[in-house]
Short mmCIF file of C-alpha atoms in Angstrom, two decimals:
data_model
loop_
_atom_site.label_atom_id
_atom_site.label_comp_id
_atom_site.label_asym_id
_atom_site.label_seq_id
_atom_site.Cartn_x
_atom_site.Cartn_y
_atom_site.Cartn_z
CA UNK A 1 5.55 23.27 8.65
CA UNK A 2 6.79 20.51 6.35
CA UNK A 3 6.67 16.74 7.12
CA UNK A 4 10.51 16.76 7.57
CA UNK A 5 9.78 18.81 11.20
CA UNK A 6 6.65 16.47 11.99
CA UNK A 7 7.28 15.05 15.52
CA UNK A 8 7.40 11.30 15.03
CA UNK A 9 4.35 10.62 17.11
CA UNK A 10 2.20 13.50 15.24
CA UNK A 11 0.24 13.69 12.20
CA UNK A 12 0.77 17.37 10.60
CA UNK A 13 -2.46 18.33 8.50
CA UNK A 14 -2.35 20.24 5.47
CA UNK A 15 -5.90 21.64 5.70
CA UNK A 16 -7.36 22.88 1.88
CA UNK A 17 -10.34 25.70 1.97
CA UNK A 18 -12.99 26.13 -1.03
CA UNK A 19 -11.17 28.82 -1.20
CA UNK A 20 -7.74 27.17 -2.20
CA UNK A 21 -6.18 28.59 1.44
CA UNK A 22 -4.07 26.04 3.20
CA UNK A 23 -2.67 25.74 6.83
CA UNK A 24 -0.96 23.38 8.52
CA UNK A 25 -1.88 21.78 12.20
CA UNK A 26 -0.21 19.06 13.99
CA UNK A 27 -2.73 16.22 15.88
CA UNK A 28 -2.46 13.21 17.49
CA UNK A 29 -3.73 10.23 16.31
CA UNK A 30 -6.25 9.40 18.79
CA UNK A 31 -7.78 12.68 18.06
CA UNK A 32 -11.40 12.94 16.13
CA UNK A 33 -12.93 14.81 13.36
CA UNK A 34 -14.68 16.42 15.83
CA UNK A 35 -11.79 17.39 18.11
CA UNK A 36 -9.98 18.52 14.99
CA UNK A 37 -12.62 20.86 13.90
CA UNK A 38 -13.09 22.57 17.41
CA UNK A 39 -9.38 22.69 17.30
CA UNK A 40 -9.40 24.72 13.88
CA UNK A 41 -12.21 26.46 14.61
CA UNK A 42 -10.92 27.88 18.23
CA UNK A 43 -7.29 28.43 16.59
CA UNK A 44 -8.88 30.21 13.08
CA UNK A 45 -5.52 31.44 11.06
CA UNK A 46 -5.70 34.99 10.61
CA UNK A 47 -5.81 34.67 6.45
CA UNK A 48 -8.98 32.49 6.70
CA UNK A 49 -10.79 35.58 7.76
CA UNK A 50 -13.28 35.65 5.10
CA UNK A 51 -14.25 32.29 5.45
CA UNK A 52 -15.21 32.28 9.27
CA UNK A 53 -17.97 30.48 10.37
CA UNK A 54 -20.39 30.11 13.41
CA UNK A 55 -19.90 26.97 14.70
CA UNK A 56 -17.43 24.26 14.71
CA UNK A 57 -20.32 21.93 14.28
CA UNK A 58 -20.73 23.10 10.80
CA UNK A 59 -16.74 22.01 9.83
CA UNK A 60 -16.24 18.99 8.08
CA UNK A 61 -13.02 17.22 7.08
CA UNK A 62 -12.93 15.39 3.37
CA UNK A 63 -10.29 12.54 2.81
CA UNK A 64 -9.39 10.79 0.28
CA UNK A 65 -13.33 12.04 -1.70
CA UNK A 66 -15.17 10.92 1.39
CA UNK A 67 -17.05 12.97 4.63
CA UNK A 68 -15.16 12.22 7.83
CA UNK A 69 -17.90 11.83 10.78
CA UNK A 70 -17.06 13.73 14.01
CA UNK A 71 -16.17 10.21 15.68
CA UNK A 72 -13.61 8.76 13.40
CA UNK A 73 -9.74 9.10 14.56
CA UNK A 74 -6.49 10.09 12.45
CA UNK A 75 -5.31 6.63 13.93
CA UNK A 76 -8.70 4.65 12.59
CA UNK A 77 -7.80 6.22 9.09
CA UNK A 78 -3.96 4.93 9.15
CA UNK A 79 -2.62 7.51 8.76
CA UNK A 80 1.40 8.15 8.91
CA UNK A 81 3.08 9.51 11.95
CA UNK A 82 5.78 11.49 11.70
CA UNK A 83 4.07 12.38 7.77
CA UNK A 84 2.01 15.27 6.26
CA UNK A 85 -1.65 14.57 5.34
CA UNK A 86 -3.67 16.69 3.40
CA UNK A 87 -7.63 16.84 3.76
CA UNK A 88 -10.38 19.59 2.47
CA UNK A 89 -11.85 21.45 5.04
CA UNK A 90 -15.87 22.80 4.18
CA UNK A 91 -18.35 24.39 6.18
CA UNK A 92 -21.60 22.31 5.72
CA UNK A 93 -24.51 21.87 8.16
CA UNK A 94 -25.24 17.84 7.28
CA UNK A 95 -23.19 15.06 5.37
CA UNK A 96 -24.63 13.28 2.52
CA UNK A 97 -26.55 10.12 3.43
CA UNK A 98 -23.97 6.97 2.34
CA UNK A 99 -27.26 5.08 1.37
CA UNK A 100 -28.17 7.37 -1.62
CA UNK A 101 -30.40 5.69 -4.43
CA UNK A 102 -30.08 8.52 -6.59
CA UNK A 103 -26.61 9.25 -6.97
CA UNK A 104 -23.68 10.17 -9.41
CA UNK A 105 -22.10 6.67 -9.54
CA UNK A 106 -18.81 6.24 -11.70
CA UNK A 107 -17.53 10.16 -11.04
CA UNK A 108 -14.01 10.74 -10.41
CA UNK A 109 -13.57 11.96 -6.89
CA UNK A 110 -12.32 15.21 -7.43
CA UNK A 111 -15.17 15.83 -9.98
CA UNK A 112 -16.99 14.67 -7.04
CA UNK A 113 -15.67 17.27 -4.27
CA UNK A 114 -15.58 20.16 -7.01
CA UNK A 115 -19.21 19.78 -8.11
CA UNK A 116 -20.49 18.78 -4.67
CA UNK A 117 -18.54 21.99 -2.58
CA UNK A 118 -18.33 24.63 -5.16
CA UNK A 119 -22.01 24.10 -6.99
CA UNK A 120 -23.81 22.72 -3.66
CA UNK A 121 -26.87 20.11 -5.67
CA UNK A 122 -29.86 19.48 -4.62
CA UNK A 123 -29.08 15.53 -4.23
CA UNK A 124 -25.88 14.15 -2.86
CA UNK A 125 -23.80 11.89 -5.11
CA UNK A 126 -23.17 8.42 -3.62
CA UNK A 127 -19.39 6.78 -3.28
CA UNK A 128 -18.98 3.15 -4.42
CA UNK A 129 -16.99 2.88 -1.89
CA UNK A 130 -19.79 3.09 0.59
CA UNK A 131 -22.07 0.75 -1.28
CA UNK A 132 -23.15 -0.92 -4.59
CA UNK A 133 -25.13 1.92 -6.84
CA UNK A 134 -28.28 1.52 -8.68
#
């Protein structure tokens, strides 16, 4: 699905594994984190078989180098209708505490997401973004 066929009241998903596996899904914007995992989770493309997991409560949305809680909309995070978003997709039981004192402040997003998903640390880097660091 490209964002040329996105209905203009839809936001299509580009949805990015660990793995480097993408699909596509089309939401509205009033829907949640949390309605978007259960979504992908009950609708689990066929070439993601390998990384299947237990629960959609484990499934947790990235965008833009930050955790997406299960409450927060599409249409809280502006994002544009009719337009093709892309967001990681991880299986992870909790989400790093935004209140971190001992954190990896001044580290490029992506550096972020790569060394947080692929090498799983012991403490969770913090996000300026979220608050001042130490």
């Amino acid at each position: 699905m490209t964002g040329s066929s996105t209905p203009a009241d839809m936001i299509n998903l580009r949805l990015i594994l660990v793995s480097g596996k993408t699909k596509e899904f089309l939401f509205s914007p009033n829907e949640s984190a949390a309605d978007i995992a259960k979504h992908v989770y009950d609708n689990w493309p066929m070439d993601w078989e390998e990384e299947q997991v237990s629960s959609p409560n484990i499934l947790r949305l990235i965008y833009q180098g930050r955790f997406l809680h299960g409450n927060v909309t599409l249409g809280a995070l502006k994002l544009p209708l009719g337009k093709t978003t892309v967001m990681h997709l991880v299986a992870r039981e909790t989400l790093p505490e935004p209140n971190s004192q001992d954190g990896y402040c001044g580290l490029e997003k992506t550096h972020f997401l790569l060394h947080n998903i692929i090498s799983t640390p012991q403490r969770e880097p913090c996000f300026p973004s979220f608050h001042s660091c130490n």
